[in-house]
Amino acid sequence: MTDQSEIKTASRAGLSRRTVLAGSAAGSAAIAMPGVLRAQAPVVKIGILQPVTGALAYDGQQGQIGAEAAIKAINDAGGIKSMGGAKLQMVFGDARSTPEGGTAEVERMQEQGVVGIVGGFASPICLAASQAAARYDLPYIVDVGVADSIVTRGLKNTFRFGPGFGMVTKTALANLAKLNEDAGKPAKTVVLVHEDGLFGSGLAKLMQAELPKLGFEILDTIAHPTPTRDMSNVALQIRAKNPDLVIPSSYYGEFALLARTMQQQRIRPKGIYAVLNGAASNYRFVKEFNEAAQFVMDCNHWHDPRKPVAEALRKQVEASGKFWTYNIPLNYSCVGLLADAIERAGSSDKAKVTEALAASTYAGHIMPYGPTKFTNGQNEGGAPVNTQVQGNDIKVIFPSDFADAKPVFPRPA
Amino acid sequence: MFAPDIILAAVLNGLMTGSVYALIALGLTLVYGVLHIINFAHGAMLTAAMFAVYVAQTMLGIDPYVALVPITLLFFALGYGVQRFLIGPASHGEDRNILLVTLGLSIVIENAMLSIFRSDTRSIDVPYAFESIDLGFTFLALPRVAAFGVALLVALLLGLLLTATDTGRAIRAVAREKTGAALAGIDVAHIYAVTFGLGAACVAIAACLLMPTFYVTPRAGNAFVLVAFTIVVLGGMGSIPGALLGALFIGVVESLCGLFFGESLGQIGIFLIFILVLLVRPTGLFGARA
């Protein structure tokens, strides 16, 4: 933007000519302070980082849908009011499913003057991208990235709205114990199947430590890469161990392949209890693998079905021919969180926005959480729910105060 | 330690997976052996063929096994055209240019798929997807057994085509001595295109056999093509039996390594074997004598 156009836009915002000229001169003289000028700009640029090409592209596209819907909703409702109705403008970055891709896009977004970044999806991308953003004190909101290390590094710029896998596993295990108890304890033995990246391995490690304390015996832990061409061996090992429960933590394609192979191999445990699984709370899986998907449970992110905005968004997404996945409400909410912080900061100054995020009590989101409360960058209010595929639908089975179905466990023979 | 029946089941699974690798490697080895080029677009062609199967099934309601014939013919024609009118003229006869052209082609195909289909994971629903053959100690998924049978048949037919037909003899002549073949009256450009077409036809068959049990994304072909490259070198460049046996062997090695060392390490077995064979027998298992 040239100085001339800055003067024009700032004048439109109702500032005196002298202030504008002073600001403009300062901006020209000190490149390190472009924030001063952007504060008066009619648009606020925010970075949306998603892996829309590469192995995680499907998840990235779903996240993008949520972020775009939120930006549109906020702009339609008048933009950032404390900044004279400034409109949010998306700077989109494709993380290309790799941490390096994510880092490169953070650099580009910083150059383009974003106020903050939302997204990342996978833990390795979030770890690298938030670290890169930290170099510029650029606020970074993690949409999914569940590895706990993301928020335990002491980075002041990094905030995670959703729960990390420590919290998800804790909730998942508590719910599993309750589920098993209510059914008369039919499940005693478990096989863990997980993708071998940061997310799956970390989760498996936690499970291995905690499940025995709840009276479950772990018969085997099977890691697999992403992508995997064939799940036959994994199925074979499950068959050999004959567990009561299979607990898988993988991305979409691999879980769909596993569920399909298990069905081909006639492996029918008493329950498939997925944790943070890409498929078990995905309508595409329910539609395309309906038989294999029946009664699969998942402990994952999910929207709050009691909130009208969430249900309206879901209908809108489904009407456009897309499948509803948790990435959509999570990104929708994260963009809302950033916009709320910018609104309260009344400025696009990165330090002020970071400060506003740290003190956030944002309640306008569409997740089943209370108002946000960040401790060391982690939203203490974030919590997962348990879902189960029943017929053609995905039902919430825990927590019971907003569950819309009762769990079916053990799975009918 | 695993029980013998599990190991046997893993070997059978490896053979089934290996047979699909074989089809992909057969196409690659033909192109490699005759045109002396690495076709970087092979993976993207496989993806395109998988999407063709997907479209045939979901939009036109044609079963992948029925679609096998038209899709194979279509891909033969496409492969012929691409070599004759794109790769051949654009490369000006230089091998390194051909490499770049096929690399460019793969990027174009992948991005075309991405823009048409987005990067959603897509699969098809066929009634026999979950049918299995009960062997007592394990179940073999019917679509995978079908893939195994067809792969053997295709390898056999391809071998016959190369040894017992005029076209096959011409392909072998061009592979051995391009200039000599041209002097003997063989239309080298035509034979190159036929070979490329056959390579494309092979991936089309592989796609038809894969789709009942696998899924497709704009990058799905890449998951198979690196293994196929390994197989081509392992089996001996340009060797049909080498590609078939190498693929089955690699399938079993991958399966057993996955079973014993964990799925994540299954592929390490492939590359260890590969390095070992190259050390002991640099021309590959069935490679032509120097």
XYZ file of C-alpha atoms in Angstrom:
703
model
C 0.000 0.000 0.000
C 1.381 3.422 -0.877
C 1.513 6.329 1.539
C -1.069 8.128 -0.554
C -3.639 5.380 -0.272
C -2.920 5.026 3.438
C -3.760 8.680 3.842
C -7.002 8.227 1.931
C -8.124 5.160 3.827
C -7.164 6.655 7.163
C -9.011 9.853 6.316
C -12.105 7.812 5.612
C -11.753 6.385 9.103
C -12.261 9.923 10.439
C -8.764 10.872 11.499
C -7.248 14.327 11.304
C -4.946 15.050 8.434
C -2.101 15.838 10.823
C -2.367 12.484 12.618
C -2.478 10.708 9.324
C 0.527 12.517 7.975
C 2.464 11.902 11.157
C 1.519 8.238 11.089
C 2.321 7.964 7.442
C 5.700 9.558 7.871
C 6.479 7.279 10.777
C 5.413 4.301 8.677
C 7.667 5.296 5.839
C 10.563 5.897 8.169
C 10.240 2.851 10.337
C 9.310 -0.353 8.517
C 9.408 -2.118 11.851
C 6.238 -0.323 12.921
C 3.686 -1.011 10.193
C 1.129 -1.937 12.897
C 0.578 1.742 13.642
C -0.734 2.232 10.147
C -2.748 -0.931 9.900
C -4.574 0.042 13.074
C -6.425 2.618 11.026
C -6.948 0.412 7.985
C -10.476 -0.634 7.053
C -9.447 -4.293 6.809
C -7.792 -6.587 9.299
C -5.816 -9.405 7.736
C -5.917 -12.748 9.481
C -3.973 -15.826 8.448
C -5.788 -19.118 7.893
C -3.303 -21.969 7.700
C -4.532 -25.393 6.579
C -3.006 -28.343 4.761
C -5.120 -28.328 1.584
C -2.723 -30.371 -0.506
C -0.846 -33.505 0.486
C -1.844 -36.369 2.755
C -3.980 -34.262 5.115
C -5.707 -32.238 2.411
C -9.215 -33.426 3.235
C -8.969 -32.230 6.828
C -7.415 -28.980 5.655
C -10.279 -28.276 3.278
C -12.808 -28.976 5.994
C -11.016 -26.558 8.310
C -10.998 -23.939 5.572
C -14.786 -24.244 5.202
C -15.238 -23.422 8.903
C -12.813 -20.501 8.866
C -14.353 -18.950 5.747
C -17.864 -19.293 7.151
C -16.793 -17.518 10.344
C -15.088 -14.671 8.472
C -18.197 -14.173 6.373
C -20.477 -14.247 9.426
C -18.325 -11.706 11.300
C -18.075 -9.362 8.300
C -21.810 -9.639 7.609
C -22.465 -8.701 11.234
C -20.519 -5.460 10.847
C -16.876 -6.500 11.152
C -14.649 -5.367 14.024
C -16.746 -2.634 15.599
C -14.043 -1.220 17.875
C -12.013 -0.577 14.720
C -14.755 1.262 12.886
C -16.303 -1.857 11.404
C -13.047 -3.072 9.889
C -13.615 -6.181 7.814
C -11.668 -9.369 8.302
C -9.649 -10.296 5.259
C -8.368 -13.834 4.908
C -4.758 -14.524 3.954
C -4.859 -18.202 3.174
C -1.833 -20.473 3.453
C -1.523 -24.079 2.314
C 0.680 -25.982 4.778
C 1.020 -28.747 2.146
C 0.685 -31.335 4.941
C 4.236 -30.726 6.169
C 5.763 -28.680 9.014
C 8.117 -27.011 6.504
C 5.142 -26.017 4.370
C 3.431 -24.540 7.427
C 6.526 -22.587 8.448
C 6.988 -21.137 4.963
C 3.389 -19.949 4.920
C 3.767 -18.303 8.341
C 6.683 -16.305 6.946
C 4.595 -15.242 3.967
C 1.616 -14.316 6.143
C 3.858 -12.257 8.416
C 5.150 -10.388 5.381
C 1.585 -9.731 4.281
C 0.830 -8.206 7.655
C -1.606 -10.577 9.321
C -2.701 -9.834 12.888
C -2.848 -13.484 13.875
C -3.010 -16.989 12.468
C -5.625 -19.706 12.964
C -5.215 -23.344 12.014
C -2.506 -25.895 11.316
C -4.654 -29.010 11.857
C -1.927 -31.658 12.445
C 0.288 -31.517 15.515
C 3.635 -31.386 13.659
C 2.396 -28.494 11.504
C 1.041 -26.626 14.540
C 4.290 -27.150 16.461
C 6.441 -25.754 13.663
C 4.069 -23.007 12.535
C 3.405 -21.629 16.026
C 7.159 -21.631 16.678
C 7.728 -19.671 13.464
C 4.954 -17.237 14.425
C 6.552 -16.808 17.865
C 9.594 -15.221 16.227
C 7.376 -12.305 15.215
C 5.233 -12.343 18.382
C 2.389 -13.174 16.034
C -0.668 -14.615 17.837
C -1.308 -18.220 16.758
C -4.522 -20.116 17.513
C -4.264 -23.882 17.114
C -7.466 -25.325 15.657
C -6.887 -29.035 16.226
C -3.223 -30.046 16.864
C -3.721 -32.187 19.957
C -0.116 -32.949 20.960
C 0.311 -31.492 24.436
C 3.826 -30.257 23.639
C 2.242 -27.504 21.525
C 1.213 -25.573 24.643
C 3.870 -26.712 27.101
C 6.805 -24.901 25.478
C 6.066 -21.591 27.150
C 5.347 -19.758 23.871
C 3.436 -16.589 24.686
C 1.868 -16.330 21.216
C 0.325 -19.828 21.069
C -3.239 -20.557 22.143
C -5.177 -23.789 21.782
C -8.934 -23.455 21.869
C -9.744 -27.185 21.820
C -8.572 -29.829 24.255
C -5.161 -31.458 23.869
C -4.746 -35.183 23.885
C -3.964 -35.269 27.589
C -7.427 -33.945 28.297
C -9.089 -35.967 25.516
C -7.530 -39.204 26.695
C -8.496 -38.485 30.295
C -12.110 -37.858 29.279
C -12.134 -40.795 26.862
C -10.890 -43.177 29.531
C -13.299 -41.918 32.164
C -16.191 -42.327 29.723
C -14.956 -45.743 28.626
C -14.791 -46.963 32.223
C -18.313 -45.695 32.820
C -19.604 -47.195 29.570
C -18.105 -50.582 30.439
C -19.403 -50.461 33.989
C -22.955 -49.558 32.931
C -22.933 -52.529 30.525
C -21.813 -54.970 33.248
C -18.083 -54.868 32.406
C -18.117 -56.963 29.218
C -14.750 -55.584 28.037
C -11.516 -56.581 29.711
C -8.916 -56.723 26.956
C -7.779 -54.059 24.493
C -5.663 -53.742 21.336
C -4.424 -50.239 20.533
C -3.950 -49.270 16.869
C -2.378 -45.901 16.159
C -0.721 -43.885 13.410
C 2.993 -43.579 14.102
C 3.233 -39.776 14.086
C 3.277 -37.370 16.989
C -0.478 -37.589 17.553
C -1.029 -41.346 17.445
C 2.151 -42.319 19.287
C 1.626 -39.794 22.068
C -1.917 -40.964 22.531
C -0.940 -44.617 22.625
C 1.672 -43.897 25.280
C -0.906 -42.231 27.508
C -3.346 -45.098 26.955
C -0.714 -47.658 27.844
C -0.122 -45.904 31.148
C -3.757 -45.323 32.064
C -5.803 -48.282 30.766
C -4.320 -50.871 33.180
C -5.261 -48.606 36.104
C -8.877 -48.899 34.980
C -8.710 -52.687 34.916
C -8.141 -53.158 31.161
C -5.427 -55.455 29.894
C -3.557 -54.201 26.798
C -2.885 -57.202 24.593
C -0.993 -55.352 21.882
C -0.130 -51.892 20.550
C 0.118 -51.706 16.753
C 1.601 -48.647 15.027
C 1.121 -47.956 11.312
C 2.396 -45.246 8.947
C 0.311 -42.681 7.052
C -0.462 -43.445 4.281
C -0.802 -47.198 4.614
C -1.537 -49.233 1.500
C -2.886 -52.279 3.255
C -4.318 -52.980 6.714
C -4.462 -56.767 6.379
C -1.565 -57.382 8.739
C -2.987 -55.104 11.383
C -6.290 -56.960 11.096
C -4.460 -60.284 11.321
C -2.808 -59.287 14.550
C -6.086 -58.070 15.990
C -7.673 -61.372 15.033
C -4.831 -63.306 16.684
C -5.185 -61.368 19.943
C -8.998 -61.441 19.859
C -9.514 -58.388 22.102
C -12.831 -57.227 23.550
C -12.071 -53.672 22.452
C -10.105 -52.096 19.618
C -8.976 -48.510 20.270
C -7.770 -46.886 17.026
C -6.223 -43.418 16.643
C -5.526 -42.705 12.966
C -6.366 -40.272 10.216
C -9.368 -40.792 7.957
C -8.063 -42.965 5.109
C -6.283 -45.441 7.345
C -9.157 -45.875 9.766
C -11.604 -46.401 6.894
C -9.225 -49.004 5.462
C -8.870 -50.682 8.855
C -12.620 -50.796 9.481
C -13.163 -52.232 6.015
C -10.433 -54.858 6.412
C -11.725 -55.854 9.839
C -15.114 -56.413 8.291
C -13.660 -58.442 5.423
C -11.776 -60.540 7.973
C -14.949 -60.971 10.050
C -13.330 -59.414 13.108
C -16.071 -58.210 15.416
C -14.859 -57.044 18.811
C -17.405 -56.034 21.443
C -16.630 -52.446 20.644
C -14.477 -50.140 18.539
C -13.752 -47.176 20.748
C -11.790 -44.653 18.741
C -9.991 -41.728 20.312
C -9.556 -38.574 18.223
C -10.235 -40.575 15.130
C -10.567 -38.888 11.783
C -13.309 -41.177 10.523
C -15.567 -42.281 13.337
C -17.037 -38.815 13.667
C -17.214 -38.159 9.936
C -20.392 -38.431 7.905
C -18.457 -39.525 4.840
C -17.407 -42.639 6.717
C -20.995 -43.272 7.828
C -22.269 -42.899 4.277
C -19.591 -44.823 2.395
C -18.874 -47.586 4.892
C -22.209 -47.734 6.627
C -21.985 -51.388 7.609
C -18.393 -51.162 8.852
C -19.170 -47.917 10.673
C -22.091 -49.199 12.739
C -21.697 -48.650 16.494
C -18.142 -47.350 16.186
C -17.612 -44.899 19.038
C -15.277 -41.935 19.090
C -14.076 -39.465 21.679
C -13.406 -36.335 19.726
C -14.112 -32.703 19.057
C -17.744 -32.122 18.135
C -20.039 -29.128 17.886
C -22.658 -28.390 20.521
C -25.930 -29.678 19.003
C -27.874 -27.381 21.369
C -26.522 -24.227 19.745
C -28.683 -22.949 16.860
C -25.712 -21.323 15.056
C -23.928 -24.694 15.037
C -26.931 -26.533 13.624
C -27.563 -23.792 11.051
C -23.938 -24.001 9.925
C -24.173 -27.769 9.690
C -27.281 -27.510 7.498
C -25.582 -24.904 5.315
C -22.493 -27.108 4.861
C -24.568 -30.194 4.082
C -26.738 -28.244 1.652
C -23.586 -27.358 -0.294
C -22.891 -31.075 -0.756
C -20.034 -31.221 1.766
C -19.720 -33.544 4.718
C -19.863 -32.170 8.238
C -16.706 -32.841 10.249
C -15.448 -31.442 13.553
C -12.820 -29.306 11.757
C -15.611 -26.999 10.594
C -17.065 -25.909 13.982
C -13.574 -25.832 15.546
C -12.199 -23.449 12.917
C -15.409 -21.451 12.926
C -14.998 -20.987 16.673
C -11.251 -20.258 16.532
C -11.758 -17.449 14.008
C -14.495 -16.108 16.298
C -12.059 -16.231 19.204
C -9.416 -14.255 17.291
C -11.987 -11.715 16.083
C -13.237 -11.288 19.644
C -9.678 -10.635 20.830
C -9.108 -8.076 18.037
C -12.436 -6.469 18.947
C -11.437 -6.129 22.589
C -7.900 -5.018 21.735
C -9.463 -2.379 19.468
C -6.312 -2.588 17.428
C -4.362 -4.812 15.137
C -1.303 -4.466 17.300
C -0.020 -7.999 17.773
C 1.004 -7.512 21.384
C -2.414 -6.109 22.302
C -4.208 -8.965 20.513
C -2.022 -11.530 22.286
C -2.830 -9.850 25.592
C -6.546 -9.887 24.773
C -6.370 -13.580 23.851
C -4.629 -14.466 27.093
C -7.417 -12.732 29.028
C -10.202 -14.084 26.782
C -13.559 -15.180 28.159
C -15.032 -15.756 24.685
C -18.433 -17.455 24.819
C -19.671 -16.875 21.256
C -18.279 -20.171 19.969
C -20.286 -23.210 18.823
C -18.499 -25.911 20.778
C -19.797 -27.609 23.928
C -17.478 -25.536 26.121
C -18.057 -22.682 28.527
C -16.320 -19.302 28.103
C -12.627 -19.639 27.254
C -10.052 -19.483 30.026
C -6.436 -19.775 28.957
C -3.748 -21.181 31.233
C -0.339 -21.200 29.555
C -2.108 -20.994 26.216
C -4.458 -23.940 26.786
C -8.201 -23.289 26.992
C -9.107 -24.989 30.234
C -12.747 -25.120 29.182
C -12.124 -27.194 26.034
C -13.551 -30.695 26.281
C -14.227 -33.566 23.914
C -17.457 -35.542 23.626
C -18.220 -39.155 22.830
C -20.046 -39.950 19.619
C -21.367 -43.199 18.177
C -22.428 -44.143 14.672
C -26.035 -45.320 14.897
C -27.768 -46.056 11.602
C -27.103 -43.165 9.240
C -26.309 -40.666 11.935
C -23.589 -39.730 14.383
C -25.052 -39.368 17.868
C -23.568 -37.775 20.955
C -23.560 -40.366 23.775
C -21.475 -38.546 26.439
C -21.624 -36.245 28.344
C -25.187 -37.133 29.173
C -26.391 -33.537 29.697
C -26.469 -32.948 25.969
C -26.307 -36.475 24.594
C -28.925 -37.164 21.930
C -28.734 -40.966 22.144
C -27.910 -43.783 24.521
C -24.733 -45.783 23.859
C -25.080 -49.221 22.237
C -22.459 -51.364 23.943
C -21.455 -54.149 23.595
C -22.092 -54.147 19.870
C -24.987 -56.462 18.940
C -23.686 -59.730 17.440
C 6.408 -65.029 18.083
C 3.459 -65.517 15.759
C 1.612 -68.771 15.142
C 2.334 -70.432 11.751
C -1.189 -69.737 10.480
C -0.728 -65.992 11.023
C 2.577 -66.050 9.172
C 0.971 -67.988 6.335
C -1.912 -65.512 6.246
C 0.601 -62.651 6.118
C 2.386 -64.325 3.194
C -0.937 -64.665 1.342
C -1.787 -61.032 2.058
C 1.655 -60.052 0.781
C 1.049 -61.973 -2.447
C -2.299 -60.216 -2.960
C -0.791 -56.773 -2.386
C 2.219 -57.743 -4.492
C -0.008 -58.640 -7.426
C -1.321 -55.064 -7.585
C 2.246 -53.783 -7.314
C 3.012 -56.112 -10.226
C 0.449 -54.496 -12.517
C 1.784 -51.039 -11.753
C 5.387 -52.221 -12.139
C 4.633 -54.016 -15.438
C 3.606 -50.763 -17.073
C 6.602 -49.001 -15.653
C 9.090 -51.680 -16.663
C 7.823 -51.706 -20.254
C 8.279 -47.969 -20.596
C 11.589 -48.182 -18.775
C 12.873 -51.070 -20.850
C 11.846 -49.728 -24.251
C 11.876 -45.965 -23.981
C 14.762 -45.994 -21.474
C 13.067 -43.344 -19.413
C 11.700 -43.100 -15.929
C 8.066 -42.195 -16.341
C 7.484 -39.783 -13.473
C 3.840 -39.495 -14.503
C 3.146 -43.170 -13.769
C 1.733 -42.487 -10.287
C -0.427 -39.635 -11.549
C -1.710 -41.858 -14.382
C -2.700 -44.451 -11.792
C -4.560 -41.779 -9.829
C -6.331 -40.617 -12.985
C -7.344 -44.202 -13.744
C -8.646 -44.655 -10.199
C -10.760 -41.535 -10.601
C -12.003 -42.888 -13.927
C -13.152 -46.045 -12.116
C -14.727 -43.892 -9.412
C -16.639 -41.797 -11.962
C -17.724 -44.895 -13.910
C -19.105 -46.503 -10.776
C -20.678 -43.543 -8.981
C -22.003 -41.563 -11.941
C -22.649 -44.195 -14.584
C -23.238 -47.168 -12.307
C -20.669 -49.336 -14.094
C -19.026 -51.993 -11.940
C -15.209 -51.650 -11.827
C -14.743 -55.154 -13.250
C -17.065 -54.341 -16.157
C -15.368 -50.976 -16.575
C -12.016 -52.740 -16.837
C -12.255 -53.238 -20.585
C -13.345 -49.736 -21.683
C -11.105 -47.966 -19.151
C -8.101 -50.038 -20.196
C -8.750 -49.261 -23.877
C -9.289 -45.593 -23.051
C -6.024 -45.401 -21.148
C -4.181 -47.231 -23.906
C -5.424 -44.589 -26.333
C -4.585 -41.756 -23.938
C -1.119 -43.184 -23.296
C -0.544 -43.591 -27.042
C -1.620 -40.008 -27.684
C 0.417 -38.537 -24.854
C 3.622 -40.218 -26.057
C 2.984 -39.561 -29.730
C 1.838 -35.981 -29.551
C 3.261 -34.639 -26.303
C 6.222 -36.458 -24.793
C 7.830 -37.434 -28.101
C 7.727 -34.008 -29.790
C 8.435 -32.080 -26.558
C 11.483 -34.144 -25.666
C 13.305 -33.730 -29.010
C 14.744 -37.186 -28.488
C 16.675 -36.196 -25.364
C 16.246 -38.539 -22.387
C 16.588 -35.781 -19.815
C 13.885 -33.775 -21.566
C 11.561 -36.778 -21.402
C 12.148 -36.953 -17.642
C 11.154 -33.324 -17.242
C 8.146 -33.664 -19.533
C 6.805 -36.660 -17.569
C 7.470 -34.827 -14.303
C 5.541 -31.840 -15.624
C 2.786 -34.131 -16.840
C 2.454 -35.678 -13.380
C 2.093 -32.231 -11.812
C -0.529 -31.249 -14.377
C -2.531 -34.471 -13.881
C -2.368 -34.272 -10.076
C -3.489 -30.673 -10.009
C -6.215 -31.303 -12.552
C -7.538 -34.080 -10.305
C -7.254 -31.753 -7.316
C -9.250 -29.037 -9.001
C -11.941 -31.383 -10.310
C -12.338 -33.710 -7.325
C -10.811 -31.633 -4.487
C -8.694 -33.647 -2.120
C -11.521 -35.623 -0.509
C -10.866 -39.265 0.179
C -13.307 -41.128 -2.036
C -14.203 -44.765 -2.256
C -16.747 -46.804 -4.134
C -19.349 -49.115 -2.717
C -19.675 -52.443 -4.505
C -21.778 -55.314 -3.151
C -18.865 -57.755 -3.093
C -16.414 -55.424 -1.288
C -16.801 -57.394 1.936
C -17.024 -60.887 0.419
C -14.272 -63.172 1.634
C -13.030 -66.671 0.983
C -12.835 -68.617 4.248
C -9.608 -70.621 4.388
C -10.221 -71.722 7.942
C -7.241 -69.913 9.395
C -7.886 -66.651 7.585
C -10.252 -64.841 5.254
C -9.097 -63.663 1.854
C -11.064 -60.706 0.555
C -12.596 -61.616 -2.801
C -11.567 -58.412 -4.619
C -7.964 -59.051 -3.603
C -8.058 -62.638 -4.869
C -9.515 -61.331 -8.143
C -6.671 -58.813 -8.348
C -4.165 -61.609 -7.874
C -5.657 -63.726 -10.668
C -5.959 -60.870 -13.134
C -2.409 -59.680 -12.437
C -1.020 -63.110 -13.289
C -3.130 -63.234 -16.431
C -2.056 -59.762 -17.561
C 1.622 -60.610 -17.000
C 1.154 -63.757 -19.065
C -0.629 -61.917 -21.896
C 1.960 -59.169 -21.900
C 4.749 -61.762 -22.069
C 2.973 -63.440 -25.013
C 2.438 -60.117 -26.743
C 6.140 -59.337 -26.519
C 7.341 -62.726 -27.707
C 4.697 -63.974 -30.134
C 3.410 -60.941 -32.027
C 4.913 -58.664 -34.629
C 4.241 -55.630 -32.455
C 5.986 -57.369 -29.558
C 8.977 -58.197 -31.711
C 9.088 -54.608 -32.903
C 8.960 -53.353 -29.301
C 11.850 -55.624 -28.381
C 13.803 -54.579 -31.447
C 13.341 -50.880 -30.621
C 14.311 -51.538 -27.003
C 17.519 -53.273 -28.110
C 18.616 -51.010 -30.971
C 16.524 -48.009 -31.916
C 18.481 -46.978 -35.004
C 18.764 -50.521 -36.295
C 15.049 -51.032 -35.858
C 14.336 -47.819 -37.764
C 16.605 -48.933 -40.594
C 14.714 -52.226 -40.722
C 11.537 -50.258 -41.422
C 10.014 -50.137 -37.930
C 8.136 -46.923 -37.152
C 9.975 -46.075 -33.929
C 7.662 -43.213 -32.907
C 4.646 -45.511 -33.303
C 6.277 -48.296 -31.262
C 7.235 -45.829 -28.535
C 3.623 -44.669 -28.383
C 2.295 -48.251 -28.338
C 4.633 -49.046 -25.444
C 3.572 -45.989 -23.497
C -0.042 -46.908 -24.233
C 0.524 -50.409 -22.862
C 2.057 -48.892 -19.730
C -1.018 -46.736 -19.268
C -3.295 -49.724 -19.911
C -1.537 -51.629 -17.127
C -2.174 -48.884 -14.568
C -5.793 -48.727 -15.743
C -6.196 -52.450 -14.999
C -4.486 -51.951 -11.619
C -6.913 -49.115 -10.842
C -9.965 -51.270 -11.650
C -8.667 -54.003 -9.345
C -7.674 -51.617 -6.553
C -10.797 -49.515 -6.260
C -13.148 -52.143 -4.761
C -10.917 -52.258 -1.652
C -8.924 -49.043 -1.717
C -9.717 -45.338 -1.732
C -8.662 -42.563 -4.067
C -7.354 -39.050 -3.473
C -5.454 -36.848 -5.960
C -2.238 -38.287 -4.551
C -3.305 -41.911 -4.105
C -1.115 -43.207 -6.947
C 2.050 -41.986 -5.270
C 1.595 -44.501 -2.454
C 2.198 -47.281 -4.974
C 4.570 -45.872 -7.494
C 7.728 -45.666 -5.386
C 7.390 -49.363 -4.612
C 6.821 -50.011 -8.299
C 10.060 -48.212 -9.180
C 11.887 -50.375 -6.669
C 10.354 -53.492 -8.162
C 11.343 -52.503 -11.687
C 14.979 -52.128 -10.688
C 14.872 -55.207 -8.480
C 13.336 -57.398 -11.161
C 15.646 -56.120 -13.888
C 14.674 -53.156 -16.028
C 12.359 -54.125 -18.828
C 11.853 -57.691 -17.620
C 8.218 -58.865 -17.492
C 8.829 -61.961 -15.301
C 11.176 -59.824 -13.202
C 8.442 -57.269 -12.536
C 5.884 -59.951 -11.684
C 8.070 -62.050 -9.409
C 9.805 -58.997 -7.954
C 6.415 -57.503 -7.078
C 5.122 -60.660 -5.431
C 8.395 -60.995 -3.549
C 8.291 -57.351 -2.391
C 4.660 -57.771 -1.331
C 5.574 -60.730 0.867
C 8.694 -59.027 2.273
C 6.678 -55.936 3.150
C 3.944 -57.988 4.738
C 6.296 -60.109 6.843
C 8.464 -57.159 7.886
C 5.288 -55.332 8.880
C 4.184 -58.308 10.924
C 7.485 -58.859 12.707
C 8.896 -55.347 13.027
C 5.706 -53.276 13.043
C 3.750 -51.751 10.146
C 5.853 -48.600 10.186
C 8.986 -50.620 9.481
C 7.409 -52.836 6.811
C 8.770 -50.641 4.034
C 12.289 -50.753 5.430
C 12.352 -54.434 4.450
C 11.680 -53.439 0.832
C 14.632 -51.122 0.694
C 16.979 -53.448 2.571
C 16.236 -56.210 0.062
C 16.616 -53.705 -2.743
C 20.061 -52.595 -1.589
C 21.126 -56.186 -1.020
C 20.086 -57.274 -4.515
C 21.816 -54.278 -6.084
C 25.029 -55.171 -4.212
C 24.952 -58.809 -5.212
C 23.327 -58.541 -8.643
C 23.373 -54.975 -10.005
C 21.274 -55.863 -13.080
C 18.393 -56.993 -10.868
C 16.996 -60.481 -10.452
C 16.019 -60.950 -14.099
C 18.098 -58.186 -15.621
C 19.490 -58.524 -19.098
C 23.090 -59.592 -19.349
C 25.414 -56.691 -19.971
